[in-house]
PDB file of C-alpha atoms in Angstrom:
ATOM      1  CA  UNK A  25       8.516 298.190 170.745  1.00 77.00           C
ATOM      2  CA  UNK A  26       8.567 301.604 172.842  1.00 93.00           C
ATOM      3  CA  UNK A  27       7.397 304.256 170.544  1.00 97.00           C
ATOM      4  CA  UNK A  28       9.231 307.002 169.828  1.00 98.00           C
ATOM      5  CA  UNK A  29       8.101 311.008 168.245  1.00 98.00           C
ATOM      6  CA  UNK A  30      10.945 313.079 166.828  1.00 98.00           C
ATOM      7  CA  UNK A  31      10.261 316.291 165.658  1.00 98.00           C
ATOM      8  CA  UNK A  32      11.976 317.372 163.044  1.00 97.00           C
ATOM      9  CA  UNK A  33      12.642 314.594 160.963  1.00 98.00           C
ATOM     10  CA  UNK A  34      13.734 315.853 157.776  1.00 96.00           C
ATOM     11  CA  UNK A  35      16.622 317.930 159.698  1.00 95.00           C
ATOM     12  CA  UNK A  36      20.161 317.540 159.699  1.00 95.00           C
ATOM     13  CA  UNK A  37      20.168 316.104 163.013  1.00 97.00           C
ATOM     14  CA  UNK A  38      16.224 314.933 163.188  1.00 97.00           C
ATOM     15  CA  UNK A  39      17.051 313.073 160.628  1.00 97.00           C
ATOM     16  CA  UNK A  40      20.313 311.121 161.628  1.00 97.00           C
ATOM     17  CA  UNK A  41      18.169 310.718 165.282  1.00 98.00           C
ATOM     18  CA  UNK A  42      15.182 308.767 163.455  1.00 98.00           C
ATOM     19  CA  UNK A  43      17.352 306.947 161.248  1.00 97.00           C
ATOM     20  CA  UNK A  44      18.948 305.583 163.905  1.00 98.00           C
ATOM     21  CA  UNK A  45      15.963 304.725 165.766  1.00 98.00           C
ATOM     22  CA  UNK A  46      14.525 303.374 163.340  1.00 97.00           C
ATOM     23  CA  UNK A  47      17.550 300.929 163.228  1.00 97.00           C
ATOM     24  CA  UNK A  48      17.706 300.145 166.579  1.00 96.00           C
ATOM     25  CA  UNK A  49      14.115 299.096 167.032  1.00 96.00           C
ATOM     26  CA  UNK A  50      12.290 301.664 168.106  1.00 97.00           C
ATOM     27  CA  UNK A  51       8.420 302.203 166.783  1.00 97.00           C
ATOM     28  CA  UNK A  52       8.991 305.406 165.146  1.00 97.00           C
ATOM     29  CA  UNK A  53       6.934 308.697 164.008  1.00 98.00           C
ATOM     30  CA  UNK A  54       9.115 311.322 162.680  1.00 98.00           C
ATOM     31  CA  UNK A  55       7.317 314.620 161.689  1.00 98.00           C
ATOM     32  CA  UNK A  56       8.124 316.501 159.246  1.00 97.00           C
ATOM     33  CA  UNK A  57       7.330 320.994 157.961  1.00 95.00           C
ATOM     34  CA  UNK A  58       6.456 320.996 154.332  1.00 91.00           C
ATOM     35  CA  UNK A  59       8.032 317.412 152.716  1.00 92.00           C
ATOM     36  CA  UNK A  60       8.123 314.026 154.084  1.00 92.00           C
ATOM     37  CA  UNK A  61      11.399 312.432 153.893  1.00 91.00           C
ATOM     38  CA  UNK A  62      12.495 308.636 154.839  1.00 93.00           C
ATOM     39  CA  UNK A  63      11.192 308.371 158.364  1.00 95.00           C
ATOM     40  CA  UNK A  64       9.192 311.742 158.416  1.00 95.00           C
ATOM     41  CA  UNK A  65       5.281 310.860 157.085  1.00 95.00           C
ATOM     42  CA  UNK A  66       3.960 313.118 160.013  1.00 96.00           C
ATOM     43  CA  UNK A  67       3.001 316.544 158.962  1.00 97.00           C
ATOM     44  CA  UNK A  68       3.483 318.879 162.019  1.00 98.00           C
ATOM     45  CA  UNK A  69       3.576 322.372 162.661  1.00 97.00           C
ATOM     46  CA  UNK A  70       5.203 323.365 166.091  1.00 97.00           C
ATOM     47  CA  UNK A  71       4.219 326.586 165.754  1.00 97.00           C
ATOM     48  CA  UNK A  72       0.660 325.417 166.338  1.00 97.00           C
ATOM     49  CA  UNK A  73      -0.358 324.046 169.948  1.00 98.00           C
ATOM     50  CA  UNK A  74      -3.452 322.522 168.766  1.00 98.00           C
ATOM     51  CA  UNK A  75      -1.821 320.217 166.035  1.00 98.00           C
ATOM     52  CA  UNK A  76       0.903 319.265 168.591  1.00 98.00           C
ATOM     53  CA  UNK A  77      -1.428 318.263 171.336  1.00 98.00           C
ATOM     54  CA  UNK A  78      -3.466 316.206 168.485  1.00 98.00           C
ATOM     55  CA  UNK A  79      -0.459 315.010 166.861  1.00 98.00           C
ATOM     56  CA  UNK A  80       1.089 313.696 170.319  1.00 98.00           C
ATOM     57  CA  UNK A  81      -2.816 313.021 171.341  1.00 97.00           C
ATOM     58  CA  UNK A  82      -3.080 310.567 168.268  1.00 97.00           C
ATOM     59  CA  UNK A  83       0.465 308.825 168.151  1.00 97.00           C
ATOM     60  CA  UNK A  84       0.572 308.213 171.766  1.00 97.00           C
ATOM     61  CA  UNK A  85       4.741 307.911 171.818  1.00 98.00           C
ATOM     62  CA  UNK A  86       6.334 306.661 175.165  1.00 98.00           C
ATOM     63  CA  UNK A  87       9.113 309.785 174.422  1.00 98.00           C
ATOM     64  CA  UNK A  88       9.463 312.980 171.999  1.00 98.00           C
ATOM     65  CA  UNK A  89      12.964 313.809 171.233  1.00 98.00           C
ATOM     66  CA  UNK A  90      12.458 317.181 170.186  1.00 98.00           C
ATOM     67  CA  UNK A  91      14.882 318.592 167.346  1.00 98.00           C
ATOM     68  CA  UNK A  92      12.843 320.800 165.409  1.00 96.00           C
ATOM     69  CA  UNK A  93      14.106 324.156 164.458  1.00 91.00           C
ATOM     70  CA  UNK A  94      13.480 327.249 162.603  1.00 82.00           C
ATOM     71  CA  UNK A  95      14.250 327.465 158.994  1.00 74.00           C
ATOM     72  CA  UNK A  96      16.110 330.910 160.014  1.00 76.00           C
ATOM     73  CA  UNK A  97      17.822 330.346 163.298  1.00 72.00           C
ATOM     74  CA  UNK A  98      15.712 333.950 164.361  1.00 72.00           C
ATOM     75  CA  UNK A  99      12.331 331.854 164.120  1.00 90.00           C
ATOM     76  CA  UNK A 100      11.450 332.833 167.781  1.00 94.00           C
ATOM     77  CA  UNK A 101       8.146 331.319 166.607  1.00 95.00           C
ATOM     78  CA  UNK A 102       9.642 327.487 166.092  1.00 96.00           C
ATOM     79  CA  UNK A 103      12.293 327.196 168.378  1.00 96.00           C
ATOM     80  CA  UNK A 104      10.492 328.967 171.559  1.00 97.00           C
ATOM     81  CA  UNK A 105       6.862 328.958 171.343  1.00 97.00           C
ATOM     82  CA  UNK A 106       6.960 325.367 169.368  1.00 97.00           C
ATOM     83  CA  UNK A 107       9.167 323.855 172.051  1.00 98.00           C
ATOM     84  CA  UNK A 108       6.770 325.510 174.356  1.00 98.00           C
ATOM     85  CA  UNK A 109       3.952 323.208 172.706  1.00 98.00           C
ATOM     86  CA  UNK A 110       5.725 320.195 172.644  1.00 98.00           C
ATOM     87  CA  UNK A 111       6.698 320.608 176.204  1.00 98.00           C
ATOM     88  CA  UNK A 112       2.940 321.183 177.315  1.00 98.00           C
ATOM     89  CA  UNK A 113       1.705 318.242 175.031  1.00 98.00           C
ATOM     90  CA  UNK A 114       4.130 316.419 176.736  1.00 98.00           C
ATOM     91  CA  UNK A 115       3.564 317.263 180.053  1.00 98.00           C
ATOM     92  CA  UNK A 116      -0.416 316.498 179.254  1.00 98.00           C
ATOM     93  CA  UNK A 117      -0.115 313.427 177.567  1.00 98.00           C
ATOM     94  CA  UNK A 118       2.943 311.972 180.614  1.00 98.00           C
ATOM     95  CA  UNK A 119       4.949 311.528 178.087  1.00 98.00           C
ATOM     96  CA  UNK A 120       9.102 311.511 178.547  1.00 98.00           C
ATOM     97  CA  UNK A 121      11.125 314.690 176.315  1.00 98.00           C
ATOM     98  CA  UNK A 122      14.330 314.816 175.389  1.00 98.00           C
ATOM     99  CA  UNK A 123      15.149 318.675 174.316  1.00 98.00           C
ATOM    100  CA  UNK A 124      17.945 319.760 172.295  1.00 98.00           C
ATOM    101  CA  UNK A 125      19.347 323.371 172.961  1.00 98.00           C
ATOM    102  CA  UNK A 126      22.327 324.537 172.249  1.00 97.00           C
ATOM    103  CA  UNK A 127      25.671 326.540 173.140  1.00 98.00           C
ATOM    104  CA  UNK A 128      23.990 329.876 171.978  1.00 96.00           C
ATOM    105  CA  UNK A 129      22.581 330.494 175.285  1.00 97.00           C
ATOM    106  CA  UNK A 130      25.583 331.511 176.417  1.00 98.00           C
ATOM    107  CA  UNK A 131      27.333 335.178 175.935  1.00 97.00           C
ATOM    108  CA  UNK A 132      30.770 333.352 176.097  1.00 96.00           C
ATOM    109  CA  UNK A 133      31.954 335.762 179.150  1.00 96.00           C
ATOM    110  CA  UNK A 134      32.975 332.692 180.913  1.00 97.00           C
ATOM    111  CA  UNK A 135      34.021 330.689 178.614  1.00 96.00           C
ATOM    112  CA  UNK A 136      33.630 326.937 180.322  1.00 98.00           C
ATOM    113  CA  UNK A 137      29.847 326.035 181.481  1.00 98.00           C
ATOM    114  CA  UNK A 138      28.963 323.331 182.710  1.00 98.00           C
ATOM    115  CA  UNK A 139      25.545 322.261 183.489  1.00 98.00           C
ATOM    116  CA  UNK A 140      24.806 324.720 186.500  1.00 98.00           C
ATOM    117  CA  UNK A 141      25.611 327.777 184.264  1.00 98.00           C
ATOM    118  CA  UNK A 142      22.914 329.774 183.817  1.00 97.00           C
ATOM    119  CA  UNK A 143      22.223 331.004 180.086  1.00 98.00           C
ATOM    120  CA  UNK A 144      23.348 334.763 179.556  1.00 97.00           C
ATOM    121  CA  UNK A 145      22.187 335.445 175.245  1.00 97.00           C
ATOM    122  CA  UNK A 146      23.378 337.897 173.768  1.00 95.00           C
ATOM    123  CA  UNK A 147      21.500 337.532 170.079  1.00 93.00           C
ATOM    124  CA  UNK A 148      18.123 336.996 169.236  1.00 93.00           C
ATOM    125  CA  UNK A 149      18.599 333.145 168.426  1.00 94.00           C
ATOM    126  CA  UNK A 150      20.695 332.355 171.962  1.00 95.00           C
ATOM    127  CA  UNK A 151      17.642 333.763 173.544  1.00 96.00           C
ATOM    128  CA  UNK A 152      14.957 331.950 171.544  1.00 96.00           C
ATOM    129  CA  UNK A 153      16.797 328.569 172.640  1.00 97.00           C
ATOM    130  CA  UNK A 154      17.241 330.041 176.242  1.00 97.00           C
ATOM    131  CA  UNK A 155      13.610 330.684 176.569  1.00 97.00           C
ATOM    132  CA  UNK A 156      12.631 327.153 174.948  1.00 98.00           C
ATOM    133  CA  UNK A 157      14.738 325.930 177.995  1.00 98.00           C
ATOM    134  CA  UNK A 158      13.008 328.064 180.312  1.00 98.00           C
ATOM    135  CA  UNK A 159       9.428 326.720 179.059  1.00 98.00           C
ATOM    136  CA  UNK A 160      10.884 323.061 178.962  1.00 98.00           C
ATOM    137  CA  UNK A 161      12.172 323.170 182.525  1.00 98.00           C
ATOM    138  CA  UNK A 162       8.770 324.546 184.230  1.00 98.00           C
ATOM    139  CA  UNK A 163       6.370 322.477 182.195  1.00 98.00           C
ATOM    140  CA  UNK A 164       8.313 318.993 182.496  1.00 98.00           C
ATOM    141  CA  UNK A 165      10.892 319.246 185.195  1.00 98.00           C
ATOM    142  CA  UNK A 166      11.489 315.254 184.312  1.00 98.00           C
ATOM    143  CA  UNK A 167      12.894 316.474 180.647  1.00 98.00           C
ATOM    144  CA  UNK A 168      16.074 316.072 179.428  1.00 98.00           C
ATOM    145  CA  UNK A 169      17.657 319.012 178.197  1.00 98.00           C
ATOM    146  CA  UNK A 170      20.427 318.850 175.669  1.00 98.00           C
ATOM    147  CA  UNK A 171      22.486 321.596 175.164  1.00 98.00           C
ATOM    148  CA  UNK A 172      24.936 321.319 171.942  1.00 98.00           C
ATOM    149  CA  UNK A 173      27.997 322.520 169.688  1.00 98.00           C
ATOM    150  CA  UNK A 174      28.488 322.955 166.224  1.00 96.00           C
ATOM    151  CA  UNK A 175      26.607 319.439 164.609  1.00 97.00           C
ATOM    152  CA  UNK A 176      28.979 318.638 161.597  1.00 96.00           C
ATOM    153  CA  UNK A 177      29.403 314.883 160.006  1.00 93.00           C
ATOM    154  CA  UNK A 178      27.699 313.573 157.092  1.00 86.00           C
ATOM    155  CA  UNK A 179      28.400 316.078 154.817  1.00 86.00           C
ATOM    156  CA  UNK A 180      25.598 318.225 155.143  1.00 86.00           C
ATOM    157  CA  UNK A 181      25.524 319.795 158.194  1.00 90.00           C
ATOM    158  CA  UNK A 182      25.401 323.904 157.887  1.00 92.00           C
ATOM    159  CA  UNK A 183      28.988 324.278 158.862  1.00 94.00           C
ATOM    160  CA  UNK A 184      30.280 321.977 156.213  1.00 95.00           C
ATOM    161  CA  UNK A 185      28.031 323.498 153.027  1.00 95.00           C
ATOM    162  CA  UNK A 186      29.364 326.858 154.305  1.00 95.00           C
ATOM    163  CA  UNK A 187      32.917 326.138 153.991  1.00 96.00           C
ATOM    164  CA  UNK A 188      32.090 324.021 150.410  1.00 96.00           C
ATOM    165  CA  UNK A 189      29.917 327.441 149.680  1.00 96.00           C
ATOM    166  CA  UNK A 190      32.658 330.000 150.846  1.00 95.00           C
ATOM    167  CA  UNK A 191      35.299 327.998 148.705  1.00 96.00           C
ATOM    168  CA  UNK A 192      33.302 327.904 145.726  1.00 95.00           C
ATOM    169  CA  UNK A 193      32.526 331.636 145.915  1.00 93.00           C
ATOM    170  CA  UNK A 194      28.939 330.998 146.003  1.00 97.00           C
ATOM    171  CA  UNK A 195      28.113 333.196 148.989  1.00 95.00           C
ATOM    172  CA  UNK A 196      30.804 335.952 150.704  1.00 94.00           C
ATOM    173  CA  UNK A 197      31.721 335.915 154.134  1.00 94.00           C
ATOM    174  CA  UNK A 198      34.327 333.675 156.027  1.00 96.00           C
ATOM    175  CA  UNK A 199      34.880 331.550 158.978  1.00 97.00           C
ATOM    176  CA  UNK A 200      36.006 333.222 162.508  1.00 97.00           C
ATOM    177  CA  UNK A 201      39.018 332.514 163.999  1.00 97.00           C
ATOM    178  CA  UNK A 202      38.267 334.027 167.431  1.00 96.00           C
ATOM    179  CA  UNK A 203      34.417 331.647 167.710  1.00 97.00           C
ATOM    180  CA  UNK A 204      35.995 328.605 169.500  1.00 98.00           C
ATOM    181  CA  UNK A 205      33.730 325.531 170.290  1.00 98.00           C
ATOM    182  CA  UNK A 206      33.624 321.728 171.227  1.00 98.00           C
ATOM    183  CA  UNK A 207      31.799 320.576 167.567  1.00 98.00           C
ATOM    184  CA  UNK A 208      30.045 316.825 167.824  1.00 98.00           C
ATOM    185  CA  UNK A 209      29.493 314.639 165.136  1.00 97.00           C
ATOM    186  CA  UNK A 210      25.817 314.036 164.447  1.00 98.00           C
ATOM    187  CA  UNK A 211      26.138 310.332 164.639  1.00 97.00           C
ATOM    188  CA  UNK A 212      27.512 310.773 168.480  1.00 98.00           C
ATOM    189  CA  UNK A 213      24.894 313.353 169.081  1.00 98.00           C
ATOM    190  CA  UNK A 214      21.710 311.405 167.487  1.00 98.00           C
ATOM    191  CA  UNK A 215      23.278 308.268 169.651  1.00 98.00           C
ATOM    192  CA  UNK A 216      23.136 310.453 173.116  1.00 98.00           C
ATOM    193  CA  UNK A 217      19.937 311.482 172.538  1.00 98.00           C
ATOM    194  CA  UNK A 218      18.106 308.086 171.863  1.00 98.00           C
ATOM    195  CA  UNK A 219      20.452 306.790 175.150  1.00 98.00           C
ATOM    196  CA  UNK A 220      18.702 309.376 176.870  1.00 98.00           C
ATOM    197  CA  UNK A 221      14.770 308.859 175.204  1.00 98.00           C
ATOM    198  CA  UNK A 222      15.826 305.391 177.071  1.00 98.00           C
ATOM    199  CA  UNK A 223      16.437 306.605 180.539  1.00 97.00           C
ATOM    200  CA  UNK A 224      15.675 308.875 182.966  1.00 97.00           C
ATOM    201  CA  UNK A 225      17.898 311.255 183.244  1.00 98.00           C
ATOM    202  CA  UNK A 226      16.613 314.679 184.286  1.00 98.00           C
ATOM    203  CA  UNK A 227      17.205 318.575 183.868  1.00 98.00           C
ATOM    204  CA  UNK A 228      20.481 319.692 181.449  1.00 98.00           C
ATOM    205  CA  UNK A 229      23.289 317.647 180.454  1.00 98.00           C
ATOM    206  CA  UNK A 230      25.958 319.171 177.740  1.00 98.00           C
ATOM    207  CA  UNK A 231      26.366 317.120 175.017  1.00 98.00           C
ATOM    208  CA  UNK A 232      29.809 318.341 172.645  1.00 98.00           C
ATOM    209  CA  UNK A 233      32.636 316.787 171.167  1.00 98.00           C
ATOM    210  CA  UNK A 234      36.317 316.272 172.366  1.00 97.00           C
ATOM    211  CA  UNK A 235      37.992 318.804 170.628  1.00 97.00           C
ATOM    212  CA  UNK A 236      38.055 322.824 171.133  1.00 98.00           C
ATOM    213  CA  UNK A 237      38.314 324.169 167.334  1.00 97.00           C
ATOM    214  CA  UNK A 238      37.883 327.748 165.655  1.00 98.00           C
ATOM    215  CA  UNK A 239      35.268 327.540 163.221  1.00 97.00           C
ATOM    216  CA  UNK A 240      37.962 328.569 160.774  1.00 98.00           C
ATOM    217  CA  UNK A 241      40.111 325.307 162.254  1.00 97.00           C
ATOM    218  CA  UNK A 242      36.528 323.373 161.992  1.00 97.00           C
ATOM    219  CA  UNK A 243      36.432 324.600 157.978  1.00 97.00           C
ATOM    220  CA  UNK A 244      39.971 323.532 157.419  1.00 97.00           C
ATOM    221  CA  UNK A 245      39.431 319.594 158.521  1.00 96.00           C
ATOM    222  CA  UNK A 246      36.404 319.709 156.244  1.00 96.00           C
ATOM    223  CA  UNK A 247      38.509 321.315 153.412  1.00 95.00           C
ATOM    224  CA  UNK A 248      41.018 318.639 154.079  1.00 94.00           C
ATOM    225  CA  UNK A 249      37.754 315.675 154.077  1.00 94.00           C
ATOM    226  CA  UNK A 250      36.395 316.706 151.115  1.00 94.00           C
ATOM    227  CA  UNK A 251      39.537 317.791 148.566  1.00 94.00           C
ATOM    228  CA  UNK A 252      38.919 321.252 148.906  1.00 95.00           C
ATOM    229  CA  UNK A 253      41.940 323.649 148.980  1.00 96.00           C
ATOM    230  CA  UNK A 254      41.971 324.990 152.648  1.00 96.00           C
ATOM    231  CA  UNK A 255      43.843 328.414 151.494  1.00 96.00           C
ATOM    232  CA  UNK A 256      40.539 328.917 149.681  1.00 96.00           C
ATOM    233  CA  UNK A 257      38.567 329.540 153.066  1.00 97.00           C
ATOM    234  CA  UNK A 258      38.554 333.919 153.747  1.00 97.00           C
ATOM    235  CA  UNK A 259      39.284 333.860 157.603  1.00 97.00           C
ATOM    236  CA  UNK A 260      38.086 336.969 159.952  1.00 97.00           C
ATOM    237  CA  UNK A 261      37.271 337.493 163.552  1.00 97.00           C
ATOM    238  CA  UNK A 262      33.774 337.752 164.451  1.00 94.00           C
ATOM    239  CA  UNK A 263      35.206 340.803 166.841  1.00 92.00           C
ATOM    240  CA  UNK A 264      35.936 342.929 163.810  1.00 94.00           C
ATOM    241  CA  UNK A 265      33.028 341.690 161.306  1.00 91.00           C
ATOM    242  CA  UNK A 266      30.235 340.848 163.821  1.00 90.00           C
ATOM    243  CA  UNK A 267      31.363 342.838 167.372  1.00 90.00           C
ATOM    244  CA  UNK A 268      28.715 341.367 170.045  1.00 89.00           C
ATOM    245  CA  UNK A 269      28.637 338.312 168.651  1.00 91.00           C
ATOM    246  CA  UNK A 270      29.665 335.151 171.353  1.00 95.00           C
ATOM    247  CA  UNK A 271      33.581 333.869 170.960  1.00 95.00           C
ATOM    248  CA  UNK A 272      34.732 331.225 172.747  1.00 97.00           C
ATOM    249  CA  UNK A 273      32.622 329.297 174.197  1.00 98.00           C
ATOM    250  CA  UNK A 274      32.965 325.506 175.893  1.00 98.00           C
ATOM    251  CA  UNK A 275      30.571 323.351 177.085  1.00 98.00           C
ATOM    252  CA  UNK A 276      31.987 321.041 179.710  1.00 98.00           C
ATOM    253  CA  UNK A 277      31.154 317.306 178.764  1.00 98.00           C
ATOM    254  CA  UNK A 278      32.177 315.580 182.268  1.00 98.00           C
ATOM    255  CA  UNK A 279      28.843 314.334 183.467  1.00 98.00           C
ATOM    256  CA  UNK A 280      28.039 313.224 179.534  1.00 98.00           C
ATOM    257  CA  UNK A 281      31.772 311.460 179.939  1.00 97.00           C
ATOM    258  CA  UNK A 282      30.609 309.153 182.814  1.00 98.00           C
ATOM    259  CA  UNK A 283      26.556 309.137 181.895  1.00 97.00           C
ATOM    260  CA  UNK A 284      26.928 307.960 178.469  1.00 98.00           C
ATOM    261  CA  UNK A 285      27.732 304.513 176.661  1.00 97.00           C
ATOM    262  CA  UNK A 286      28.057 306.767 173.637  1.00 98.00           C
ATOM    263  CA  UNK A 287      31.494 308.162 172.924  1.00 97.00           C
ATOM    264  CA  UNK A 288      31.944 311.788 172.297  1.00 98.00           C
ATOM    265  CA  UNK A 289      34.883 311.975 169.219  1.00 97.00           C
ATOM    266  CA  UNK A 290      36.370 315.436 168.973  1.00 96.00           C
ATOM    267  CA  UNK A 291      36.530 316.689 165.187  1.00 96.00           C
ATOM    268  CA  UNK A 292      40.372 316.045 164.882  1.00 94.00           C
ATOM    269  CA  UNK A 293      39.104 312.104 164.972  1.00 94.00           C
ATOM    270  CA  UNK A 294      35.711 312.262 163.105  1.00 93.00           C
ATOM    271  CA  UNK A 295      36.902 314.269 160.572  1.00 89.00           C
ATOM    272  CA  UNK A 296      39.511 312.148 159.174  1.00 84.00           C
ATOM    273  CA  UNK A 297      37.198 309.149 159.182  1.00 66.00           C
ATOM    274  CA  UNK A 298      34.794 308.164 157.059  1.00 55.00           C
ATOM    275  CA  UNK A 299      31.386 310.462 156.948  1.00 51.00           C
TER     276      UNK A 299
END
């Protein structure tokens, strides 16, 4: 069995990633922050170079699929110096990584980007993922880079316990009409990235669903999924609350589209299904 490191284990989408390793055969280590969960019994800190060399030193894994993130999404500390580490343990050890990024590296000025596009952040956390990319790139030019949408599916991905939260009045705010995205289920996603682990496929590829949704749209299927009263969701644009912030922004999903055995639903499909 080819083993397999994912960092990040005990995450929304670590998690769904090592699950579904760990059904499909692969010798798995997932790693975990502060608690082990189901397939995370490897306490690492990405923050720290020297336990990620040892840790990748130790477990010798034929590929890293690296989902770790900050507990806040400003942790420049985890998502750009610890993706820094991984990539250098990596690139010490010859070992493959898959990298997930994400659509925040982009300002939204264009609107469509595809592969080529170069990231343009506007906030701190677009450019903490934009810099990861930068280290990945230069330290293993053989990675895979996996830039992302909005993860829903399962129940408990952030955008879902924020619409449950906003319709339960247990925090304030509301969901944007004028942020448009492509959102991916985390099943598809998880699926894409351990097709990738398996290959070779270099530099970025986008990796989103089918479907271009409003968060506020987004929060209304998951209303709709979970018995929820979609009136009860406060709407706003991000231009008026948050002016800066990036709007609409769409990954392009072509080369994923003819690369990838796994299919990419869009939300209007997922959501009506079965978590």
């Amino acid at each position: 069995m080819t083993r397999l490191m994912v960092t990040g284990a005990t995450g929304h989408l670590g998690r769904r990633v090592a699950a579904r390793a760990a059904a499909a055969g692969w010798a798995l280590t997932g790693t975990y922050l502060s608690r082990p969960g189901e397939h995370a019994d490897e306490q690492l800190d990405v923050r720290d170079a020297d336990a990620v060399r040892k840790s990748v030193e130790r477990i010798r894994p034929a590929v890293v699929v690296h989902a770790a993130a900050g507990r806040d999404r400003d942790d420049w500390r985890t998502n750009a110096d610890g993706a820094a580490h991984v990539a250098v343990a990596c690139a010490a050890a010859g070992v493959r990584l898959v990298h997930v990024s994400s659509d925040a590296v982009f300002s939204g000025r264009a609107v469509d980007y595809d592969e080529s596009a170069e990231p343009d952040p506007v906030y701190r956390y677009g450019a903490s993922k934009a810099a990861a990319e930068t280290a990945v790139r230069a330290v293993v030019p053989t990675a895979a880079v996996v830039r992302t949408s909005l993860i829903v599916g399962g129940g408990d991905g952030g955008h879902e316990t924020l619409t449950h939260d906003l319709v339960a009045g247990r925090v304030t705010g509301a969901l944007f009409t004028d942020q448009i995205r492509r959102p991916v289920h985390v099943d598809d996603l998880a699926d894409a990235l351990l097709e990738l682990a398996a290959g070779d496929y270099a530099g970025v590829l986008n990796v989103a669903g089918a479907d271009v949704l409003s968060r506020y749209d987004l929060g209304v299927l998951v209303a709709r999924r979970d018995g929820l009263d979609p009136a009860a969701i406060p709407a706003a644009r991000a231009a008026d609350v948050r002016p800066g912030l990036p709007t609409d922004v769409r990954l392009r999903t072509e080369r994923a589209a003819a690369l990838l055995r796994t299919r990419l639903r869009g939300a209007q499909e997922f959501m009506t299904a079965a978590f």
